[in-house]
Short mmCIF file of C-alpha atoms in Angstrom, two decimals:
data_model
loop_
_atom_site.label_atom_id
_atom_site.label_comp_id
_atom_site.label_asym_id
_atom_site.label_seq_id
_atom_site.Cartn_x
_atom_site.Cartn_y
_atom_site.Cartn_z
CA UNK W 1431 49.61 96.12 -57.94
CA UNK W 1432 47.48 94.37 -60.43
CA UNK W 1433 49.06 94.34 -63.76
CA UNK W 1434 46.67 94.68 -66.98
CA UNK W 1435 49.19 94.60 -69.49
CA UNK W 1436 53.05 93.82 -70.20
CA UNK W 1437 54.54 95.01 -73.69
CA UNK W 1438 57.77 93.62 -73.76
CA UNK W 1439 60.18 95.49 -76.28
CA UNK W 1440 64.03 93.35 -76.59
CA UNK W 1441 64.53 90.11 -77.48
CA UNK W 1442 66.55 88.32 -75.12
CA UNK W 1443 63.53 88.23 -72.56
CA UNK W 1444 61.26 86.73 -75.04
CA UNK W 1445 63.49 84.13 -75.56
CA UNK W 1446 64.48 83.38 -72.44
CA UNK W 1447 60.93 82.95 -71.67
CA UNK W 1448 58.92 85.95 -70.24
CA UNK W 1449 56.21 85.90 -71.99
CA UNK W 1450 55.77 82.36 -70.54
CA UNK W 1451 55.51 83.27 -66.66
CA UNK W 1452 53.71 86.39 -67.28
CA UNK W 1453 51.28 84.61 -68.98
CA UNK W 1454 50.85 81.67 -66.03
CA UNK W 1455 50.27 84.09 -63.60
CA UNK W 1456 47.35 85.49 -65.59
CA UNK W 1457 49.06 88.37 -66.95
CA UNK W 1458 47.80 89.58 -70.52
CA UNK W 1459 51.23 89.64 -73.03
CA UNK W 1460 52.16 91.64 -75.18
CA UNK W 1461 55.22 89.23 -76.55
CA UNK W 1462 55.62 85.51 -77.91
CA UNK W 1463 56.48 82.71 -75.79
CA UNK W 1464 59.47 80.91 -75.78
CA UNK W 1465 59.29 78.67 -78.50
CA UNK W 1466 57.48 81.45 -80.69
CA UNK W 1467 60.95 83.71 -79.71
CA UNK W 1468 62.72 80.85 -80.92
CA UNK W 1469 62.38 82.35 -84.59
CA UNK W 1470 65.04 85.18 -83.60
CA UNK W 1471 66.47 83.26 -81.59
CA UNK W 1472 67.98 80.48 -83.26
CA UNK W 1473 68.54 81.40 -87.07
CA UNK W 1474 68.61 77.88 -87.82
CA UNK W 1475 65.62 77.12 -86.43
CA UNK W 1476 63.97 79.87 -88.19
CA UNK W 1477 65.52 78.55 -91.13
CA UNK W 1478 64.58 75.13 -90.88
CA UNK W 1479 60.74 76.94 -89.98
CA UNK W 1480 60.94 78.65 -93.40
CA UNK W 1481 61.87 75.36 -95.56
CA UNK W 1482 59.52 73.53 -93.39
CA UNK W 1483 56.44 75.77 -94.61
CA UNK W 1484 57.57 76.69 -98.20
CA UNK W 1485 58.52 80.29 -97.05
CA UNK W 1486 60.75 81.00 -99.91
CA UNK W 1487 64.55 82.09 -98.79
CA UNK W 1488 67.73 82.22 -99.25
CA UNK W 1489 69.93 78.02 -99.91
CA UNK W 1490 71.71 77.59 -96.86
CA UNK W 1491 73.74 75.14 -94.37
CA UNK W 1492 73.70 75.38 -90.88
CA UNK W 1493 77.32 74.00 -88.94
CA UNK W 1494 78.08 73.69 -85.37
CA UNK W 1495 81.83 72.77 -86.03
CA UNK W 1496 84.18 74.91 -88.01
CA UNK W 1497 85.52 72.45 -90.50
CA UNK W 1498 81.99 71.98 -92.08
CA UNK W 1499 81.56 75.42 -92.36
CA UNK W 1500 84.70 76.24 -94.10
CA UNK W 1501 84.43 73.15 -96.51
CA UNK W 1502 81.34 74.68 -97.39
CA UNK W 1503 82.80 78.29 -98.59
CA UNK W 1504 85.69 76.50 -100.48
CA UNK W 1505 82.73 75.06 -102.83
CA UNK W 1506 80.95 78.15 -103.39
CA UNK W 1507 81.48 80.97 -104.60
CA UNK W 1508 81.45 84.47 -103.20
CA UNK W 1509 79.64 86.49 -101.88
CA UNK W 1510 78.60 84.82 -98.79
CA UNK W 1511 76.72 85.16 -96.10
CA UNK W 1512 77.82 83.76 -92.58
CA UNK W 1513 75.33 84.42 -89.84
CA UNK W 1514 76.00 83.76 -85.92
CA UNK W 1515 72.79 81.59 -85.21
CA UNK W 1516 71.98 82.79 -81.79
CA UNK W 1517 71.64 86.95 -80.37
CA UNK W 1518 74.29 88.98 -81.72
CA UNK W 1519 72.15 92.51 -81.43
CA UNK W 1520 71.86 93.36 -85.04
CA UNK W 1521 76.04 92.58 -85.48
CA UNK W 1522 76.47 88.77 -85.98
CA UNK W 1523 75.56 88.86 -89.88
CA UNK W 1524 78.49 89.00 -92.09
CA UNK W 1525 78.43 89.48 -96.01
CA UNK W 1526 81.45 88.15 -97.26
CA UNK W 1527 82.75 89.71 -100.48
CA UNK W 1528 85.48 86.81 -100.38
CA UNK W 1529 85.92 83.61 -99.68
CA UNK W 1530 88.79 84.66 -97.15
CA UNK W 1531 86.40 87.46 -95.38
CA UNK W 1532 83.97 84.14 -94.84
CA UNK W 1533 86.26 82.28 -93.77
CA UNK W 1534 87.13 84.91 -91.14
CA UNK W 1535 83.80 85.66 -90.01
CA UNK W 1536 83.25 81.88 -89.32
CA UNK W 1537 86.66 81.74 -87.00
CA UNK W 1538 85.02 85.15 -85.54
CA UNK W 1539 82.17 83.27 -84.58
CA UNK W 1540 83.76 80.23 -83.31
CA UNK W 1541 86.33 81.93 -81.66
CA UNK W 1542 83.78 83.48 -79.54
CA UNK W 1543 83.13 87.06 -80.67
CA UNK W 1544 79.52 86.78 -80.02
CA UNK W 1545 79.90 84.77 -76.93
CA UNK W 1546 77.44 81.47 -77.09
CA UNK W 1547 75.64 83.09 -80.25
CA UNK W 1548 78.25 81.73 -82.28
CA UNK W 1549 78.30 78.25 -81.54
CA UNK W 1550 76.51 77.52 -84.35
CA UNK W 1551 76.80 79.24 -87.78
CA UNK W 1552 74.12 79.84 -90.42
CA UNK W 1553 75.57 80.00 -94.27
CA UNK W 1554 73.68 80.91 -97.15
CA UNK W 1555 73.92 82.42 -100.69
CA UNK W 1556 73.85 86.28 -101.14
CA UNK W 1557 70.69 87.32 -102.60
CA UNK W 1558 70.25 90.27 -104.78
CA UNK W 1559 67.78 92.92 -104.88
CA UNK W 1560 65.73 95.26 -102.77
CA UNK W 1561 65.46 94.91 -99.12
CA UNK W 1562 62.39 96.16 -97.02
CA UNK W 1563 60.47 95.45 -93.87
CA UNK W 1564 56.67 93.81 -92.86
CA UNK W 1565 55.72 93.78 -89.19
CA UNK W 1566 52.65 92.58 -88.42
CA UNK W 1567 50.33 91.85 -85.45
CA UNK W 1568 50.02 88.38 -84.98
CA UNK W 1569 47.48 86.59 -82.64
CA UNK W 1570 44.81 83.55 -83.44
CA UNK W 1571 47.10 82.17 -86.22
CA UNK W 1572 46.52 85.85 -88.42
CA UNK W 1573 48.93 88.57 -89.49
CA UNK W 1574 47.60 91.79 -89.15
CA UNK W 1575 50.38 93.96 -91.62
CA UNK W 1576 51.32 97.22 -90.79
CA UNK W 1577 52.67 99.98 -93.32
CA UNK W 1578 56.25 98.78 -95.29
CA UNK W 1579 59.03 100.53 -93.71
CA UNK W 1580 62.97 100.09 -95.08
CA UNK W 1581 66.19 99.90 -92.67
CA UNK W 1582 69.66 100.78 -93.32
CA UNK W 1583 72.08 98.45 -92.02
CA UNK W 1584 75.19 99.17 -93.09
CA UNK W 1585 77.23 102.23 -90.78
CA UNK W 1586 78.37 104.52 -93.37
CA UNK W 1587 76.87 106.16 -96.30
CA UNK W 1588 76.81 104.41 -99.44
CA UNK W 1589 75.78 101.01 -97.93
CA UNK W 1590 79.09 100.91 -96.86
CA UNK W 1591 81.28 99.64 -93.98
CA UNK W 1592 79.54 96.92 -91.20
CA UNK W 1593 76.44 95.67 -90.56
CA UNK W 1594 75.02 97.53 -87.52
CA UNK W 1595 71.67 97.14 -86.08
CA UNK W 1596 70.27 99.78 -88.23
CA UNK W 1597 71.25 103.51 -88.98
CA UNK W 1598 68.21 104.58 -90.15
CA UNK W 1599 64.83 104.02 -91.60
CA UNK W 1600 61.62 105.59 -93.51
CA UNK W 1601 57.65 104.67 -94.29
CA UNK W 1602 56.09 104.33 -96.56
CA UNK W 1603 58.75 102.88 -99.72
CA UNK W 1604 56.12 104.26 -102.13
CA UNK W 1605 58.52 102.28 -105.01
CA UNK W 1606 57.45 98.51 -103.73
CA UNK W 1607 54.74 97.53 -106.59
CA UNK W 1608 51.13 96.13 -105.47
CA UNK W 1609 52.19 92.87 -106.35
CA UNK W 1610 55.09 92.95 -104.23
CA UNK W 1611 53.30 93.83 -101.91
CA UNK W 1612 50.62 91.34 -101.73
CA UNK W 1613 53.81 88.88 -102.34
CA UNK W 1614 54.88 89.59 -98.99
CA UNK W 1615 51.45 90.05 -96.98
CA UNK W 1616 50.69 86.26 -98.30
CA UNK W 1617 54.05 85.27 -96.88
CA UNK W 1618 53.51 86.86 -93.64
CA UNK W 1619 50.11 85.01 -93.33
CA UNK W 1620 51.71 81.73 -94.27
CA UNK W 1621 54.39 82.40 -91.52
CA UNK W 1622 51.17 83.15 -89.06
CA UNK W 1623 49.06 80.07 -90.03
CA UNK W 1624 52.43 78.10 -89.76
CA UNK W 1625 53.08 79.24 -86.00
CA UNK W 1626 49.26 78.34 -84.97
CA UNK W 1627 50.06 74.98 -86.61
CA UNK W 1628 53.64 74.03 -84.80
CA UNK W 1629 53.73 75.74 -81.51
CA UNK W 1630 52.04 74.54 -78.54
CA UNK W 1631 50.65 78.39 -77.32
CA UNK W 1632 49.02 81.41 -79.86
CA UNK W 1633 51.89 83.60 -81.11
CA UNK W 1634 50.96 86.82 -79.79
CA UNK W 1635 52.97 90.17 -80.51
CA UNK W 1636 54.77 91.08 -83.14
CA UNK W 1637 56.16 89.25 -85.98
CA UNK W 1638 59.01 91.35 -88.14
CA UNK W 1639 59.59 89.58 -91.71
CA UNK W 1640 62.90 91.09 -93.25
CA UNK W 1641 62.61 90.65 -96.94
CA UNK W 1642 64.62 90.73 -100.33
CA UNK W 1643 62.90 91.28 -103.01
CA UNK W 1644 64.58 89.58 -106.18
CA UNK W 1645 63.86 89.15 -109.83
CA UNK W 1646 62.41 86.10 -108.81
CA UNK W 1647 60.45 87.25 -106.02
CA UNK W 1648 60.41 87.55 -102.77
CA UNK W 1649 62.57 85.85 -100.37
CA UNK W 1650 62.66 86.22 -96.71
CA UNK W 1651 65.99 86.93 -94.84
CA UNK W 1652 65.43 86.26 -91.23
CA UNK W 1653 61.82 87.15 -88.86
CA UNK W 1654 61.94 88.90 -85.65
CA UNK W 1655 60.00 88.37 -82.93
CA UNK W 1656 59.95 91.71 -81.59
CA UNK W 1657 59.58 95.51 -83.20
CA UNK W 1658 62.12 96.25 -85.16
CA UNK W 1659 64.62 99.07 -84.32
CA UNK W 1660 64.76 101.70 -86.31
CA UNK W 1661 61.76 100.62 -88.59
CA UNK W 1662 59.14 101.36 -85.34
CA UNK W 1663 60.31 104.67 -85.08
CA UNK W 1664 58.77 105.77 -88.50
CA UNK W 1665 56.29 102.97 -88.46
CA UNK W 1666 54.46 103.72 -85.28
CA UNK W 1667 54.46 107.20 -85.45
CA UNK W 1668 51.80 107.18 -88.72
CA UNK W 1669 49.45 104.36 -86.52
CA UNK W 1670 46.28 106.20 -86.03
CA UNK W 1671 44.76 103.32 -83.67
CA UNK W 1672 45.70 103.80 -79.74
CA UNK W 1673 48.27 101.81 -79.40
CA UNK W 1674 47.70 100.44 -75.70
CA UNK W 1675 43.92 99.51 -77.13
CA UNK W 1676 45.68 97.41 -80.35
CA UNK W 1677 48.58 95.97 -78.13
CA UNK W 1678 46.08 94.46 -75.56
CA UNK W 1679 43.48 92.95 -78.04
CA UNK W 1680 46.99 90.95 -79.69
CA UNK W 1681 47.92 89.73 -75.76
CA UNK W 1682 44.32 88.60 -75.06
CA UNK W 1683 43.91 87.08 -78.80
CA UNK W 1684 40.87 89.28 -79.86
CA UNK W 1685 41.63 89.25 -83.51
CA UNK W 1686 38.38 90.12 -84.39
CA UNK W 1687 38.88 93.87 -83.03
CA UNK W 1688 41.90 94.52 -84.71
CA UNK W 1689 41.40 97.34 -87.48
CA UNK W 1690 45.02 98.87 -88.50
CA UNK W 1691 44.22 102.76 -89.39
CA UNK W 1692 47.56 104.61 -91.24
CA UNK W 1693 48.16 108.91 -91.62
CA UNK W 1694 49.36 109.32 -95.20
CA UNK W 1695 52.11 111.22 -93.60
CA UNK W 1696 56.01 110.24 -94.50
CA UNK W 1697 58.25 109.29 -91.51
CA UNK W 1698 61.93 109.44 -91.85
CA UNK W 1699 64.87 108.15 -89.20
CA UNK W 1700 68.02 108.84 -88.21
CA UNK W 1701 70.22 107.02 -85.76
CA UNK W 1702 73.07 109.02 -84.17
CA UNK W 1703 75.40 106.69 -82.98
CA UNK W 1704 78.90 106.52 -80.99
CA UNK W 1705 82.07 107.26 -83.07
CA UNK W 1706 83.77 103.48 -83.60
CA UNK W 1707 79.94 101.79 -83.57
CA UNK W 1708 79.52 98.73 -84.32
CA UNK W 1709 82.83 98.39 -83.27
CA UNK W 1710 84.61 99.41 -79.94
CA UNK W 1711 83.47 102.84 -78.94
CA UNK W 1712 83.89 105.63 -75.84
CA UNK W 1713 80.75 106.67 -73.28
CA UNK W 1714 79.90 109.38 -71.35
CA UNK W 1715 80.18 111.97 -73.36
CA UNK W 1716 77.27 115.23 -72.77
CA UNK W 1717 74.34 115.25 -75.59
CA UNK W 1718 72.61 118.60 -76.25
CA UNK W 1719 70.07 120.37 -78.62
CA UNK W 1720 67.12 117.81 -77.22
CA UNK W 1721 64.94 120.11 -76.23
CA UNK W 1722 65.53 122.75 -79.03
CA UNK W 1723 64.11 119.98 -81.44
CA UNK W 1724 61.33 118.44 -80.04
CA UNK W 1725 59.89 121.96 -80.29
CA UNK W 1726 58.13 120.77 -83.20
CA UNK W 1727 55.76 118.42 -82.59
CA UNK W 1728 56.47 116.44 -85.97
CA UNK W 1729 60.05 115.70 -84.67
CA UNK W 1730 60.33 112.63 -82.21
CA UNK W 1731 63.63 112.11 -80.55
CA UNK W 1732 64.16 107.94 -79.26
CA UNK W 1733 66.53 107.38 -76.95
CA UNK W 1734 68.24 103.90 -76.67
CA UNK W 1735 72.23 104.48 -75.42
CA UNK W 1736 71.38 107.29 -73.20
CA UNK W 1737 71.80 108.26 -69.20
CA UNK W 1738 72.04 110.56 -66.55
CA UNK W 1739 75.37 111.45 -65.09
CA UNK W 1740 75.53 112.31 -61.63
CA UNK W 1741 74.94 115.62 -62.34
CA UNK W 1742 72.02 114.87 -63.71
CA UNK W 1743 73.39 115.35 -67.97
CA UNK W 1744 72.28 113.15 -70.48
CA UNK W 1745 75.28 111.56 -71.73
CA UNK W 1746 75.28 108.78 -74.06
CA UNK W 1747 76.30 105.22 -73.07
CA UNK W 1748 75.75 103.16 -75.61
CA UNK W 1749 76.19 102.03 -79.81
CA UNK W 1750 73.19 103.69 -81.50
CA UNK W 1751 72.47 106.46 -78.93
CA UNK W 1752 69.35 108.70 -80.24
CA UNK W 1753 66.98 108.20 -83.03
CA UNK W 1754 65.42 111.31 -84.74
CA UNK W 1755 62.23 110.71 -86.29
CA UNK W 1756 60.43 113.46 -88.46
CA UNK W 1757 56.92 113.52 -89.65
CA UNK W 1758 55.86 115.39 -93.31
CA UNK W 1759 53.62 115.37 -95.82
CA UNK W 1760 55.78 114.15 -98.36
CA UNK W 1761 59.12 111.86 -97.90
CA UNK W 1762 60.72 115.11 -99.05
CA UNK W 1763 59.79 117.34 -96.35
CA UNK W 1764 59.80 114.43 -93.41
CA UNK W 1765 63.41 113.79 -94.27
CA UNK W 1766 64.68 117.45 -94.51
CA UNK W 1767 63.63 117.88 -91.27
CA UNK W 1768 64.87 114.63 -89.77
CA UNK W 1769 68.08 115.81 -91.46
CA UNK W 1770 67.50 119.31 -89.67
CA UNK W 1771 66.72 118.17 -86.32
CA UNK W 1772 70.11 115.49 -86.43
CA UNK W 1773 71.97 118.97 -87.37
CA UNK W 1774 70.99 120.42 -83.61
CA UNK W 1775 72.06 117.53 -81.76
CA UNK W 1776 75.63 117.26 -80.62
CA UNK W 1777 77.92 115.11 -78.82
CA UNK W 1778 81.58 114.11 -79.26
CA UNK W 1779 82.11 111.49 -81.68
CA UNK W 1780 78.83 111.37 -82.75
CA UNK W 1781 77.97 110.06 -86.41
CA UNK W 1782 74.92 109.60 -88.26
CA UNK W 1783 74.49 107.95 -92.07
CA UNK W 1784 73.43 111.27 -94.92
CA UNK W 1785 71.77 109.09 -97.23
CA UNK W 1786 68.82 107.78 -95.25
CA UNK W 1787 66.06 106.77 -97.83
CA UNK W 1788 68.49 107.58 -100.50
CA UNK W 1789 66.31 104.06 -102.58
CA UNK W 1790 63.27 106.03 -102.46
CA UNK W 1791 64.76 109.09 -104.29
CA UNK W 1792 66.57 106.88 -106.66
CA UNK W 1793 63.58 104.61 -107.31
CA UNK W 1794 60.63 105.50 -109.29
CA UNK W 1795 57.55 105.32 -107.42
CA UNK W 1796 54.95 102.43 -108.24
#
């Protein structure tokens, strides 16, 4: 079958070089290549990307044995940040309120909690402020930014408990000033021109910049090389452009028609996840009220950690299980009914974060 276009969503395939031999056989990409994926991939290569092209971030050390790393926290204070550098799936990113809880999450990594990820550890000083999200499409060295979205990473309400892959997002943050703004749209371009200048192929896909905005600007935290997860699910739902149009003029490098068009709709989303997530955590277990909320058209349901048993029941099977995404015409209304749709839903042990977007009712709006 002849294959016009591959979109391809995770990043482990992207960096273990998909995009690559799709793209030798003469297959259009939707996806960087290998050394573009390298920017998840390794966060010290990403790091040394930033410093290499005045990206402004976050003081750091990379260490690939223990006793550096350790040395390290005993001469600065906390908090602290201890990254795995390679894949970890959202989890390998430690803030450390203490020197000892550093000091733990390096022998975590070392020890081999995150398998060949953590190898290699990435430290760096805790920045303060406001964290938010820029995707953009990339292609032809230019960053094409889509609307600002903001993730919740933490499990439990209140910013609390660990870092997870993300519990929940919402777009537009209406409280992120036009300066700010620009800020990180200049950044995002740099980051574009910089990949056109180092690697070898275009950069072609998407290109997630996860920044903190601080009282002396802003810094960036770490790129993705992929959509992020939840931030697509209330970023692509207000993209007024067809999507398999936009995605195929990126793979093929046609900047020149790409012409982002936004609904001044709110999106907000929930994750309901497994009971113990990000931790250890049961499967199987029967998920109902679907189809009751998806009733209203406004009201997306994602599925990530979900199945068929062999009597044909969804159950869930993984972490983060379902993502409700509601559309409104104010943040107001989009996240009462995200809130009322996660209400329908059931299965054992299921949790979900009450506080989603709790920034943007907190913050006034610019």
């Amino acid at each position: 079958h002849a294959v016009g276009l591959v979109v391809v969503g995770p990043e482990a395939p992207l960096v273990a070089g998909v995009a690559d031999v799709l793209r030798k056989q003469g297959i259009p990409c939707f996806g960087p290549d290998k050394q573009g994926a390298r920017l998840e991939g390794s966060k010290s290569f990403s790091k040394q990307f930033m410093v290499r092209n005045s990206i402004p971030t976050a003081a750091y050390i990379s260490c690939d044995q223990p006793e550096q790393a350790h040395e390290y926290i005993d001469s600065h204070s906390a908090p602290i940040v201890v990254k795995a550098d390679g894949l970890a799936a959202g989890k390998g990113v430690v803030v450390a309120a203490t020197q000892q809880e550093a000091h733990r999450a390096v022998d975590a990594c070392f020890e081999g909690s995150f398998g060949t990820a953590g190898k290699r550890v990435v430290i760096e000083e805790c920045l303060n402020g406001f964290e938010c999200s820029v995707l953009a499409f990339v292609c032809n060295g230019k960053a094409f930014c889509m609307e600002l979205a903001q993730d919740h990473k933490r499990a439990l309400d209140g910013d609390k408990g660990a870092n997870t892959g993300g519990m929940g997002a919402y777009s537009p943050v209406s409280h992120v000033s036009a300066n700010q703004l620009n800020e990180m749209h200049n950044i995002m371009q740099q980051a574009a021109s910089a990949c056109a200048r180092e690697f070898e192929n275009d950069y072609r896909g998407v290109l997630y910049g996860g920044f903190m905005l601080t009282a002396t600007g802003a810094k960036m935290l770490e790129f993705n090389v992929r959509f992020g997860d939840p931030e697509t699910q209330v970023i692509l739902p207000r993209l007024e452009n067809d999507a398999v149009e936009l995605f195929l003029a990126v793979a093929q490098g046609r900047s020149d028609d790409i012409h982002l068009r936004w609904s001044d709709n709110c999106c907000v989303g929930v994750v309901l996840a497994s009971g113990g997530y990000p931790a250890a955590y049961k499967k199987g277990f029967t998920i109902t009220g679907i189809d009751e909320v998806e009733r209203d058209s406004s009201v997306q349901v994602f599925h990530a950690g979900t199945t068929c048993d062999g009597l044909g029941s969804l159950v869930t099977t993984g972490g983060r299980v379902l993502c409700v995404s509601a559309c409104g015409v104010s943040f107001e209304a989009a996240r009462q009914k995200a809130y009322d749709a996660c209400n329908c839903i059931h299965f054992k042990d299921m949790f979900y974060r009450h506080d989603i977007g709790y920034q943007e009712m907190q913050h006034p709006r610019a």
